[in-house]
PDB file of C-alpha atoms in Angstrom:
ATOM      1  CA  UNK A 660      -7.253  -7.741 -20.266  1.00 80.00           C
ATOM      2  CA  UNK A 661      -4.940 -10.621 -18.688  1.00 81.00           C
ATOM      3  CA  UNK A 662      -6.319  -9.690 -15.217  1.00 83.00           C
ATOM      4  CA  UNK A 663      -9.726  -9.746 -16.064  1.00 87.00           C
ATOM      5  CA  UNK A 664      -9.179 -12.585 -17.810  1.00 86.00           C
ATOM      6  CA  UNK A 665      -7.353 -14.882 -14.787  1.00 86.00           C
ATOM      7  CA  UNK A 666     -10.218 -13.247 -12.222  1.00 88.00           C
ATOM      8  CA  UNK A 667     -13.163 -14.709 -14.488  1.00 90.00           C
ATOM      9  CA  UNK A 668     -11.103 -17.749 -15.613  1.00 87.00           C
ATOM     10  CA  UNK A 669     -10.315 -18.669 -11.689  1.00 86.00           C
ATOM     11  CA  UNK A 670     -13.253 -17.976 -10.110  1.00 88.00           C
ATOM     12  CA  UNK A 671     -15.122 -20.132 -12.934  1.00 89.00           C
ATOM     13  CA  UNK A 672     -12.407 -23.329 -12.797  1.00 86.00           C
ATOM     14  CA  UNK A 673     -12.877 -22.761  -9.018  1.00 87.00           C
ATOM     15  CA  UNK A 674     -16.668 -22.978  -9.404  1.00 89.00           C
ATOM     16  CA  UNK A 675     -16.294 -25.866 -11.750  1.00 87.00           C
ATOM     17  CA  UNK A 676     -13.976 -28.305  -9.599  1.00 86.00           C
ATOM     18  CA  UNK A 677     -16.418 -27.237  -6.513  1.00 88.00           C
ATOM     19  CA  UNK A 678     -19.562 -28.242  -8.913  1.00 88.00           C
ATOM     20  CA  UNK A 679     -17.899 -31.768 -10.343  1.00 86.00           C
ATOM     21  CA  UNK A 680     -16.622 -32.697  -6.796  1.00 88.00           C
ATOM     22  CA  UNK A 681     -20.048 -32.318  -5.462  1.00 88.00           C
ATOM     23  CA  UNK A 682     -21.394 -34.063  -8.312  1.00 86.00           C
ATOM     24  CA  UNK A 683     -19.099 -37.285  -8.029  1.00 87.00           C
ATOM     25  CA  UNK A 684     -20.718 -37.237  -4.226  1.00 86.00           C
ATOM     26  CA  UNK A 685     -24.103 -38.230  -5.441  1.00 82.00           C
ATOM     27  CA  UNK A 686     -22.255 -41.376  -6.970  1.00 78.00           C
ATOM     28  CA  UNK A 687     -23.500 -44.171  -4.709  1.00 76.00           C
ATOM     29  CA  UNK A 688     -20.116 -44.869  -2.600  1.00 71.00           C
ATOM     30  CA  UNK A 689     -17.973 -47.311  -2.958  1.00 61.00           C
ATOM     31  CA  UNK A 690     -17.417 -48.536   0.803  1.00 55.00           C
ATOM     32  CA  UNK A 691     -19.346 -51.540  -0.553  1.00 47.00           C
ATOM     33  CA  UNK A 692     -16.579 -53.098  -2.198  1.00 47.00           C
ATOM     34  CA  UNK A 693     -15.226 -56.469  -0.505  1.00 45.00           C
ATOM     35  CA  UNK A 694     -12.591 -55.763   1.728  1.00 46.00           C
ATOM     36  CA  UNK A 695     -11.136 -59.235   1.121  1.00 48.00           C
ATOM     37  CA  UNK A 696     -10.694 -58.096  -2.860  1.00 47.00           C
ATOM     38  CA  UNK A 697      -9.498 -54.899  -1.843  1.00 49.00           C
ATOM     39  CA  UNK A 698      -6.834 -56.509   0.223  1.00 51.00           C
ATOM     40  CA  UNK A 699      -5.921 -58.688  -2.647  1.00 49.00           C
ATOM     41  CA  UNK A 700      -5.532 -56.522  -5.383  1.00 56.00           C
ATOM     42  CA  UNK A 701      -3.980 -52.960  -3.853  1.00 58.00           C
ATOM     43  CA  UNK A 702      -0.265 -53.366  -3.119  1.00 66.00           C
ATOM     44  CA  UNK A 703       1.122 -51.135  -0.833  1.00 70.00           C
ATOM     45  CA  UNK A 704       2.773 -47.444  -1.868  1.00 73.00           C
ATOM     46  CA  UNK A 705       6.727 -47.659  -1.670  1.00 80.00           C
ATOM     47  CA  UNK A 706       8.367 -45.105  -0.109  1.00 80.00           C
ATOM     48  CA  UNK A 707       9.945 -43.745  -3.962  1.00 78.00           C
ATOM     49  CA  UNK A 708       6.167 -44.240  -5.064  1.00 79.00           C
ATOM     50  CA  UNK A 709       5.044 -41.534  -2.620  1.00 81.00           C
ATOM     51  CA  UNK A 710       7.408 -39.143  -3.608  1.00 80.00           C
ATOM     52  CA  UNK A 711       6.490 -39.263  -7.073  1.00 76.00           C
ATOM     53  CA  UNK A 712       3.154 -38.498  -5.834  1.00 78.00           C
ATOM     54  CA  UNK A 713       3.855 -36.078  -3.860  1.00 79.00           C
ATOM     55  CA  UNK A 714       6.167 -34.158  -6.730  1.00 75.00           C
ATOM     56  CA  UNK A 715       2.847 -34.607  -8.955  1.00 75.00           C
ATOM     57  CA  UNK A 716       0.856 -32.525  -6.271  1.00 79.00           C
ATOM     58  CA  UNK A 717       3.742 -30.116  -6.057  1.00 77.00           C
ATOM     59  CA  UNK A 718       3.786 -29.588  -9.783  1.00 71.00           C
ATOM     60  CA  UNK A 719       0.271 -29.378  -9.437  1.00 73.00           C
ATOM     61  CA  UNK A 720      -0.334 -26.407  -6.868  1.00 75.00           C
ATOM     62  CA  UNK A 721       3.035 -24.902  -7.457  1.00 73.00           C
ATOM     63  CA  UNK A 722       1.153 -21.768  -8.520  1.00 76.00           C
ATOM     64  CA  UNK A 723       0.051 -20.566  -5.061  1.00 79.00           C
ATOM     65  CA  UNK A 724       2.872 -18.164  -5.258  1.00 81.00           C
ATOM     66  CA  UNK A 725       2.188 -16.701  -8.471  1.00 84.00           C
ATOM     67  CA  UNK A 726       0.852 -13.376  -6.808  1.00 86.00           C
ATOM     68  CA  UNK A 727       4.144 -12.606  -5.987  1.00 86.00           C
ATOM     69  CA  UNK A 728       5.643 -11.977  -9.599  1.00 86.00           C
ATOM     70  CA  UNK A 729       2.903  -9.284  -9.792  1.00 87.00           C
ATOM     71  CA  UNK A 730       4.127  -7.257  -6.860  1.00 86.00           C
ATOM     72  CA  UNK A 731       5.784  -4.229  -9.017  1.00 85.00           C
ATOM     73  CA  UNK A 732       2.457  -3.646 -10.683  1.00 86.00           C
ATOM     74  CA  UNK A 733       0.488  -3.698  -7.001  1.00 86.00           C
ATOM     75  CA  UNK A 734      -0.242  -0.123  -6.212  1.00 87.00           C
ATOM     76  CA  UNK A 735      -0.055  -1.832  -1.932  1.00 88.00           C
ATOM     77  CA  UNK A 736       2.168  -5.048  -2.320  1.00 87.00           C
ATOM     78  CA  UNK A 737       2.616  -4.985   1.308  1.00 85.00           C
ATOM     79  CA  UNK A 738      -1.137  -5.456   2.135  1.00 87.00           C
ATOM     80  CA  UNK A 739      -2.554  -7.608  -1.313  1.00 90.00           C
ATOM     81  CA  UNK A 740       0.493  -9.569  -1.787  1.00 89.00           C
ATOM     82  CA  UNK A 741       0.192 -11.828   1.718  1.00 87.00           C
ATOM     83  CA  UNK A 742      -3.486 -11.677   1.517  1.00 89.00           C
ATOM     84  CA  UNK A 743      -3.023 -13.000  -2.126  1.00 89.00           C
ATOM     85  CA  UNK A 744      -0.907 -15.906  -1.305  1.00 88.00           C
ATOM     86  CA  UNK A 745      -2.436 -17.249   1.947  1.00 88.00           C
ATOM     87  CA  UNK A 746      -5.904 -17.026   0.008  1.00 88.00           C
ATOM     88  CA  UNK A 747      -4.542 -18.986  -2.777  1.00 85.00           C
ATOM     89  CA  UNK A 748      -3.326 -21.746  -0.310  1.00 86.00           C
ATOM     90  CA  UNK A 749      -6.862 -21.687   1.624  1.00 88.00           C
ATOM     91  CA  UNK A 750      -8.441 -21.826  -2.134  1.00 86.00           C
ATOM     92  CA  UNK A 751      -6.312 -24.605  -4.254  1.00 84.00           C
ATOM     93  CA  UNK A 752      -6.011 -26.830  -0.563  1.00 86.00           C
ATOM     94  CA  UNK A 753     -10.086 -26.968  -0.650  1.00 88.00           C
ATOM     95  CA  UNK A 754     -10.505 -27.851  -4.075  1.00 87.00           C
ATOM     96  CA  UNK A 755      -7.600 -30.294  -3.704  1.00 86.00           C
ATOM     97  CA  UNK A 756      -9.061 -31.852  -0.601  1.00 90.00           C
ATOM     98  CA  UNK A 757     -12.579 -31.544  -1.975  1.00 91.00           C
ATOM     99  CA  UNK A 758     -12.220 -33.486  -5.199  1.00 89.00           C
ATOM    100  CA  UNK A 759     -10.095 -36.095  -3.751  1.00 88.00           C
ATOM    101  CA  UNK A 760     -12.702 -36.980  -0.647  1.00 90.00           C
ATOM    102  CA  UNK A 761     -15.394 -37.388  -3.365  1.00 89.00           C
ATOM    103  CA  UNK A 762     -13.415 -39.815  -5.564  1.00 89.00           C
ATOM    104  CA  UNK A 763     -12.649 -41.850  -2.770  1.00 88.00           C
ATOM    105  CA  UNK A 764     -16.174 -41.806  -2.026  1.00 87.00           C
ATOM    106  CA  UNK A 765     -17.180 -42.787  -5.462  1.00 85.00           C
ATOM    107  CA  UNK A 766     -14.330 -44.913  -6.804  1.00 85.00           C
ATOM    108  CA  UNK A 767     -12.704 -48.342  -5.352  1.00 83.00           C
ATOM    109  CA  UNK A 768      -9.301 -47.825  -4.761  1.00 77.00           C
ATOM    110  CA  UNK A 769      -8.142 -50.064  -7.219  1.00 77.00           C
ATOM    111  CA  UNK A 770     -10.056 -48.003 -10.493  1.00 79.00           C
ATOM    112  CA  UNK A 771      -8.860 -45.122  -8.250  1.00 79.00           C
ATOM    113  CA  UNK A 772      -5.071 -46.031  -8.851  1.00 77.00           C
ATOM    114  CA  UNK A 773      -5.660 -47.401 -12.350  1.00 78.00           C
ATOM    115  CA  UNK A 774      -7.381 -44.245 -14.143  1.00 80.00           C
ATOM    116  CA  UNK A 775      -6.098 -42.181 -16.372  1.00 78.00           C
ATOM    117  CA  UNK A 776      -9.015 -39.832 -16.156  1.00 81.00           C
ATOM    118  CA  UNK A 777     -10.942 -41.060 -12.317  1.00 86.00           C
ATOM    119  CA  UNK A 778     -13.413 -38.086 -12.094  1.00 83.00           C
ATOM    120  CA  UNK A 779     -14.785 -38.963 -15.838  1.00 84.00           C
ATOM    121  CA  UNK A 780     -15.050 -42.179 -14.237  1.00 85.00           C
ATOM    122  CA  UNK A 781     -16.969 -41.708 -11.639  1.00 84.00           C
ATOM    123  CA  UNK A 782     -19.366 -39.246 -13.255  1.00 85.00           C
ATOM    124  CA  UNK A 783     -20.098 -41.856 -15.752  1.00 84.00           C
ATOM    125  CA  UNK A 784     -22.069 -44.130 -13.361  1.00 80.00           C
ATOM    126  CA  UNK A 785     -24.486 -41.559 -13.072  1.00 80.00           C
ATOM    127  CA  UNK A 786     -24.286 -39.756 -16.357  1.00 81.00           C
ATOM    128  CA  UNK A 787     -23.337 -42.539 -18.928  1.00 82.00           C
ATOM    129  CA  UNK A 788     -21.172 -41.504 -21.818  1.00 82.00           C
ATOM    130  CA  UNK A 789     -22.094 -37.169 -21.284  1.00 84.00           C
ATOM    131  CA  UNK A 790     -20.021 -37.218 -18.562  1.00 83.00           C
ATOM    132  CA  UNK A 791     -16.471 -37.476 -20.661  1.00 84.00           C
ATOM    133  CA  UNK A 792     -18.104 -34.154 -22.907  1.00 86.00           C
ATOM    134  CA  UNK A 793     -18.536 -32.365 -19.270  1.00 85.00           C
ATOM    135  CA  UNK A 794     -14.724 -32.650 -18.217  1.00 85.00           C
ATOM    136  CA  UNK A 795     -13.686 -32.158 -21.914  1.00 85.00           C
ATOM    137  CA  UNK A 796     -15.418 -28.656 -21.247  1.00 85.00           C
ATOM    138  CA  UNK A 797     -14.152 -28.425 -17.927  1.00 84.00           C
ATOM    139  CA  UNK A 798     -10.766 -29.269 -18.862  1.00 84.00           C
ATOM    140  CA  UNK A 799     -10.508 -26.717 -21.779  1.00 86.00           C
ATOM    141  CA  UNK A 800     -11.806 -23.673 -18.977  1.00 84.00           C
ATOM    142  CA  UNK A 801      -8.742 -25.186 -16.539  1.00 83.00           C
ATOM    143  CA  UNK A 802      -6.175 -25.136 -19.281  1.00 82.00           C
ATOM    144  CA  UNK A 803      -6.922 -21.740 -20.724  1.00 84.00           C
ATOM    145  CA  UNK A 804      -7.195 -20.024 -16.924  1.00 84.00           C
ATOM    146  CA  UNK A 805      -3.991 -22.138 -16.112  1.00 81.00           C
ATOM    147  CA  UNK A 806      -2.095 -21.140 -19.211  1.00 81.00           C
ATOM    148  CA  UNK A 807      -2.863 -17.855 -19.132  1.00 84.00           C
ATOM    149  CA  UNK A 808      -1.640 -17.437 -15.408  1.00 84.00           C
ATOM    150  CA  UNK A 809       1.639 -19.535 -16.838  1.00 81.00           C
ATOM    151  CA  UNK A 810       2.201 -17.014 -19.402  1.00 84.00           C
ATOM    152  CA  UNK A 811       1.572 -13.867 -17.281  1.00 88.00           C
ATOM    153  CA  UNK A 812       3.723 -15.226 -14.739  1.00 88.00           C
ATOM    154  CA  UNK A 813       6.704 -16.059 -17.198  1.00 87.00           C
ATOM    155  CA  UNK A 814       7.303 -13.060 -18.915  1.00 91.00           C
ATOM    156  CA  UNK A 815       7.386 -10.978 -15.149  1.00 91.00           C
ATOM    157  CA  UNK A 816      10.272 -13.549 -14.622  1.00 89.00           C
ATOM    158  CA  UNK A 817      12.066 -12.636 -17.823  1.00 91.00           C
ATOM    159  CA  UNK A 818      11.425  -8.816 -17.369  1.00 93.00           C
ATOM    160  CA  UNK A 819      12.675  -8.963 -13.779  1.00 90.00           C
ATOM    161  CA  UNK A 820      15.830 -10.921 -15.019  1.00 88.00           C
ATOM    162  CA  UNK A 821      16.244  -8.490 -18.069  1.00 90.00           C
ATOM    163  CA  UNK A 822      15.795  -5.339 -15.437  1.00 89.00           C
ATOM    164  CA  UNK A 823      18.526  -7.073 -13.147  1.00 85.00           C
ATOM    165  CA  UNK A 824      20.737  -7.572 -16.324  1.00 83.00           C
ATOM    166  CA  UNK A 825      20.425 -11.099 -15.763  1.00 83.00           C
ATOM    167  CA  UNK A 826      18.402 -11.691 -19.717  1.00 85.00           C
ATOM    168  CA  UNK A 827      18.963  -9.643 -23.170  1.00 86.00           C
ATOM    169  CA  UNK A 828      17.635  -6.078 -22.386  1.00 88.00           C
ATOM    170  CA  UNK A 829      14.524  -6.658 -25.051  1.00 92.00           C
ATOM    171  CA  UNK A 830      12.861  -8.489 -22.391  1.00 92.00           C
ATOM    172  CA  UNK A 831      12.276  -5.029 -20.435  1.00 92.00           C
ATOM    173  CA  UNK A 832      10.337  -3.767 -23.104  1.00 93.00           C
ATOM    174  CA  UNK A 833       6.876  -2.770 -21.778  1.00 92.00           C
ATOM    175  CA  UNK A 834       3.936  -1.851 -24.472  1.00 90.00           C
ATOM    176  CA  UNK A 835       1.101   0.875 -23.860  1.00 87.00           C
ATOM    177  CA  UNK A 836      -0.799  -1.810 -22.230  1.00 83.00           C
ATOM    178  CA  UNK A 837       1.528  -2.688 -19.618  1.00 84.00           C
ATOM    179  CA  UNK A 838       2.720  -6.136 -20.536  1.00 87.00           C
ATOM    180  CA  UNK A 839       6.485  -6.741 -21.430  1.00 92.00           C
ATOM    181  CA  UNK A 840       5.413  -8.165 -24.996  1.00 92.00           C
ATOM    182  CA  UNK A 841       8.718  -9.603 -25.915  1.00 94.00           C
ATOM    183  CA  UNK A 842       8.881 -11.817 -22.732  1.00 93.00           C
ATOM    184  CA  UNK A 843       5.091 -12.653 -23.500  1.00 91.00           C
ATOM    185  CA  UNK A 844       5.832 -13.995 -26.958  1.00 92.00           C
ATOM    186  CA  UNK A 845       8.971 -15.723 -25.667  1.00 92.00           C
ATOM    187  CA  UNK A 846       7.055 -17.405 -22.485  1.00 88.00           C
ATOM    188  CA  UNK A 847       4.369 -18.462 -24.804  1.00 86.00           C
ATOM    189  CA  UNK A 848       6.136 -19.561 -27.571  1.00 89.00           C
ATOM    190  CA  UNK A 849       8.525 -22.185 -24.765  1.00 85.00           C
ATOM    191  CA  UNK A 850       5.084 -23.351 -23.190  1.00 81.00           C
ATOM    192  CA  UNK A 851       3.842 -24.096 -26.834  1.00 84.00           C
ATOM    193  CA  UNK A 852       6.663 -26.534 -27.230  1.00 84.00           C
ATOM    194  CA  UNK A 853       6.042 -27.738 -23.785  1.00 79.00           C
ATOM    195  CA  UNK A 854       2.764 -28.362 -24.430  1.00 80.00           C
ATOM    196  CA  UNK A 855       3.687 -30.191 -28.322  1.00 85.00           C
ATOM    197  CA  UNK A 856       5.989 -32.855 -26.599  1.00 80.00           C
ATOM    198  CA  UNK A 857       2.147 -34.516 -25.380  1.00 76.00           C
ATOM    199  CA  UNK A 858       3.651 -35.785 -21.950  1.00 74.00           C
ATOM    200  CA  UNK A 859       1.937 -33.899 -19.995  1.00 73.00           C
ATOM    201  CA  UNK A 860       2.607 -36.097 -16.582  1.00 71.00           C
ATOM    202  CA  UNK A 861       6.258 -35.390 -17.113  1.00 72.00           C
ATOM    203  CA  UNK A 862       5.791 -32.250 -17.556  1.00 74.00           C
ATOM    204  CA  UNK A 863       3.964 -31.820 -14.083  1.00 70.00           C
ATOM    205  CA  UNK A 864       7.013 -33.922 -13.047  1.00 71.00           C
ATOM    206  CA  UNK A 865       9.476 -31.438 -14.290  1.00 74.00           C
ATOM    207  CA  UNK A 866       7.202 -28.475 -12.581  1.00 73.00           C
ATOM    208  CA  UNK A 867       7.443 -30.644  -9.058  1.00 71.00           C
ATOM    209  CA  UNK A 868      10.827 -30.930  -8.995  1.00 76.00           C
ATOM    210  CA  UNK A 869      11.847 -27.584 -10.949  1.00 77.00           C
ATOM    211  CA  UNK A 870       9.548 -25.172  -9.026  1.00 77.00           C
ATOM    212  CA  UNK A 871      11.742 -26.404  -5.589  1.00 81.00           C
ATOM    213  CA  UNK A 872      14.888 -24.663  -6.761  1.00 81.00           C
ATOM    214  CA  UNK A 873      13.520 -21.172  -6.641  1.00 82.00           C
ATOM    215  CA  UNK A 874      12.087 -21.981  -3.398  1.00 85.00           C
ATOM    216  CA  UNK A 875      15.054 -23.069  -1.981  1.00 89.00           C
ATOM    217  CA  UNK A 876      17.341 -20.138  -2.855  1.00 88.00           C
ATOM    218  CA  UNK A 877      14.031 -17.920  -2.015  1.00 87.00           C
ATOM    219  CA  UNK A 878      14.314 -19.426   1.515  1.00 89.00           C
ATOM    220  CA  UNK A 879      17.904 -19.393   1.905  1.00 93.00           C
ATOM    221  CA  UNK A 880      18.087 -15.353   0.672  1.00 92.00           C
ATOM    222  CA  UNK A 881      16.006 -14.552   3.700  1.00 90.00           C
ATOM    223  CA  UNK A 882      18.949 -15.493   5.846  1.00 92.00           C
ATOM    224  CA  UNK A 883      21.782 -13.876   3.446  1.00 92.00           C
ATOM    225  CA  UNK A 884      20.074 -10.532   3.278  1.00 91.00           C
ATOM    226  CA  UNK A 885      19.375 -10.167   7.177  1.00 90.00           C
ATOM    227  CA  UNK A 886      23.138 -10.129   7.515  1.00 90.00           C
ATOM    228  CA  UNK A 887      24.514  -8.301   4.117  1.00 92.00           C
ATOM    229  CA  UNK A 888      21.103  -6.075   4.457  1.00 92.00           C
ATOM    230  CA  UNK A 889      19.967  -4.977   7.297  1.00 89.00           C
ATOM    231  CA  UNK A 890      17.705  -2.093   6.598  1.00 89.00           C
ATOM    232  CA  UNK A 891      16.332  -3.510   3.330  1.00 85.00           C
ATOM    233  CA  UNK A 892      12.126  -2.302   3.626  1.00 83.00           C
ATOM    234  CA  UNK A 893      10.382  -5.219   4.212  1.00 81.00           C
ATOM    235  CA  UNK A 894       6.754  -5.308   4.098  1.00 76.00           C
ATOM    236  CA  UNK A 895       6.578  -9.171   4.332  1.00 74.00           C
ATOM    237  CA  UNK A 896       7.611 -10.069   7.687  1.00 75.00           C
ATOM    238  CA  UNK A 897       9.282 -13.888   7.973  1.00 76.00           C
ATOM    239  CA  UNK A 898       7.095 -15.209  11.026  1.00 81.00           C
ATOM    240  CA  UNK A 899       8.964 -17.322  13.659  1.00 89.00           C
ATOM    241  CA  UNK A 900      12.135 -16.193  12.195  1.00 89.00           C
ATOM    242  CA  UNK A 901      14.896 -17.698  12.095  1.00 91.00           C
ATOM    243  CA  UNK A 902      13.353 -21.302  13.226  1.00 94.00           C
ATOM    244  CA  UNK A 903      10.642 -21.733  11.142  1.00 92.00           C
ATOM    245  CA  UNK A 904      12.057 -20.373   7.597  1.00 91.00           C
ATOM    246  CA  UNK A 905      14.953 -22.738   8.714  1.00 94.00           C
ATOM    247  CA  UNK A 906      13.089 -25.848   9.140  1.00 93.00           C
ATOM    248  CA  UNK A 907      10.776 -24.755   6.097  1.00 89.00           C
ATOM    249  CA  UNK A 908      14.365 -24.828   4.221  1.00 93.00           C
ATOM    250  CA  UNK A 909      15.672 -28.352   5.510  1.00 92.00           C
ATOM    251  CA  UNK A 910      12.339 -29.575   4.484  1.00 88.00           C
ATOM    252  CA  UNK A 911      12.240 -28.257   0.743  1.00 87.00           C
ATOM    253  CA  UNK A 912      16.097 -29.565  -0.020  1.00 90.00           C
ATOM    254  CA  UNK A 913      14.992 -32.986   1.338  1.00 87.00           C
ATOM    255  CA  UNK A 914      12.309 -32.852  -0.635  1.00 84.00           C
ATOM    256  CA  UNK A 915      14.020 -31.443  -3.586  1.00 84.00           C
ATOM    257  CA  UNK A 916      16.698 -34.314  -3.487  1.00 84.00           C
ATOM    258  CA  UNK A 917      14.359 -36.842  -2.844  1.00 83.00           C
ATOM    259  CA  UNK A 918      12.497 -35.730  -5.954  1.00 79.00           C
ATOM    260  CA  UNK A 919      16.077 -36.091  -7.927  1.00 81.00           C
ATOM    261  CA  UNK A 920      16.655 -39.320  -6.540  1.00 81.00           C
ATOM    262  CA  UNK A 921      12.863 -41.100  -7.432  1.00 77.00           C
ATOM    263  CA  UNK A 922      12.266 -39.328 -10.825  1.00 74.00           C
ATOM    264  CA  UNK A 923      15.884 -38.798 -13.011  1.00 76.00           C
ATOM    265  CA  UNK A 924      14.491 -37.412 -15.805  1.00 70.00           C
ATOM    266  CA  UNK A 925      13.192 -34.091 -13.625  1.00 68.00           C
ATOM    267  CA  UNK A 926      16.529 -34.219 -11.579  1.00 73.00           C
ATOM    268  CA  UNK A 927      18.152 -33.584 -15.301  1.00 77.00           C
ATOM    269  CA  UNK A 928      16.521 -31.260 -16.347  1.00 72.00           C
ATOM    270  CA  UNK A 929      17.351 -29.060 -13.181  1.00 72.00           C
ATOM    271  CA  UNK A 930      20.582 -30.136 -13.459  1.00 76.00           C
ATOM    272  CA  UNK A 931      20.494 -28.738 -17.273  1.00 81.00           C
ATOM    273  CA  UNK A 932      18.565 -25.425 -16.067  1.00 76.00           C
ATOM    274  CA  UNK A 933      21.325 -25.007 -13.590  1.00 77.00           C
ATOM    275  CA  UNK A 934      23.972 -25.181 -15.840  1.00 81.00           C
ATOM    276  CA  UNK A 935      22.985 -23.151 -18.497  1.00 81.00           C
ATOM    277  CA  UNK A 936      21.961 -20.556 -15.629  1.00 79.00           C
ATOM    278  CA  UNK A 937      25.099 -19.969 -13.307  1.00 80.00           C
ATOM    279  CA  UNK A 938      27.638 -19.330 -16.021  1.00 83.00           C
ATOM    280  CA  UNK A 939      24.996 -16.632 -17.950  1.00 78.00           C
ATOM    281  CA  UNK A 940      24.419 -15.006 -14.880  1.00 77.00           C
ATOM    282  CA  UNK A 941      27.910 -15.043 -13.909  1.00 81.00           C
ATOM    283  CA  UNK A 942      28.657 -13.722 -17.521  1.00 82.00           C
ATOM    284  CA  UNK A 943      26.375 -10.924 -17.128  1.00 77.00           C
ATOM    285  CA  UNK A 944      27.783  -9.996 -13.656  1.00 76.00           C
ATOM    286  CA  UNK A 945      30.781  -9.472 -14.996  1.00 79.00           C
ATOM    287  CA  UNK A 946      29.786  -7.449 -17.780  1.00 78.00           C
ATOM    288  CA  UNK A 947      28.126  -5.131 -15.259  1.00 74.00           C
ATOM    289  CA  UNK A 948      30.691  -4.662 -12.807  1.00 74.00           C
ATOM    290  CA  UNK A 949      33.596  -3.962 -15.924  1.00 73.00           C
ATOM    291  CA  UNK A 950      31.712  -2.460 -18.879  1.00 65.00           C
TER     292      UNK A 950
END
């Protein structure tokens, strides 16, 4: 039910974002604004000012590599699991690109920068006061698709950890439908208090700067288990290795400590994550290798 559930929900928020960014197109464009008032008004980025930015569209399509918490239930992993992930990139980058170029196109810069909610902005030149009831809808299809995903996502993480002996054992427990239930209720019941706390741009904050741990130790694993593993199977081959997963690695810790430097708030709360992590795991190691 969860599957058929994200396939519907995507391909419909997909089909929404495609329908509203065409939509904001037929907004007369706003190239007409004087570029004398534009100059006047729009102060240049800072350097810290993109990087905020740029965690916000982290945070934002950090689920491209969702697909690959679903590999153990993938009857080819090898084949669907790639496909999955380069498709979501293609997919999310379109949208992304899409709705952006038509907000430019409809929007000065300045209301650009200064909206809390642009697209409703632009679609009310052309559809009056309807237009905030349209993303209202649209927004409640996003959040339930995106939730769900969340959720489905989170409690694979908890299993896997509870399978590794990393998380209490009651995580691993699977019900007839094939969902680890306990790690369901506990994913859903954290993002519940995620979502109570109302801040939802610090949350995508947190999920920038957060989501480029994993990715980091993902990247630097590649390296450890050539050596300590040799003939591991692997049916994802690391293209360009070792050059390109390097520089892909030097890139993501620059990023990841820029992020800590221009927003402290997220660089606590990985430091807090961290903390709380190491000496559990390192607890539970220890418990496995005396028992």
């Amino acid at each position: 039910e969860g599957s058929a559930i994200q396939i519907f929900g995507s391909s419909l928020k997909f089909a929404l974002l495609r329908g509203l960014a065409v939509a904001v197109f037929l907004v007369p464009s706003s190239s007409a604004i004087d570029s004398a008032t534009a100059r006047a008004v729009i102060k240049p980025l800072s350097f810290w000012g993109m990087i905020v930015a740029y965690q916000l569209i982290v945070g934002v399509m950090a689920g491209w590599a969702n697909p690959a918490y679903f590999s153990e239930e993938d009857k080819s992993p090898g084949k669907n699991i790639p496909r999955a992930l380069f498709s979501s990139i293609v997919a999310v980058s379109i949208v992304y690109f899409l709705v952006n170029a038509a907000l430019i196109h409809a929007l000065p810069l300045q209301e650009l920068r200064s909206s809390a909610l642009p697209i409703a902005l632009a679609l009310s030149k052309i559809l009056g006061p309807l237009s905030i009831k349209i993303i209202a809808a649209a927004a409640i299809v996003v959040i339930v698709s995106a939730n769900n995903a969340n959720i489905m996502v989170g409690s694979r993480i908890l299993y896997g950890l509870a399978d590794e002996d990393l998380f209490p054992a009651a995580a691993r427990r699977v019900n007839k439908g094939g969902t680890p239930s306990v790690a369901l209720i506990i994913t859903a019941v954290f993002s519940l208090l995620l979502a109570l706390t109302g801040r939802f741009g610090l949350v995508f904050l947190m999920m920038g700067t957060l989501s480029m741990l994993p990715v980091i130790v993902a990247e630097a694993s590649i390296f450890r288990l050539r050596k300590t593993s040799p003939d591991l199977p692997r049916p994802y081959l690391a293209v360009g290795y070792p050059w390109l997963p390097a520089i892909a690695l030097f890139i993501d810790i620059a990023v990841l400590l820029f992020f800590i430097l221009a927003d402290w708030k997220s660089g606590l709360s990985i430091v807090a994550a961290v903390a709380v992590c190491i000496p559990i795991g390192w607890l539970r190691r220890r418990r496995m290798a005396n028992p």
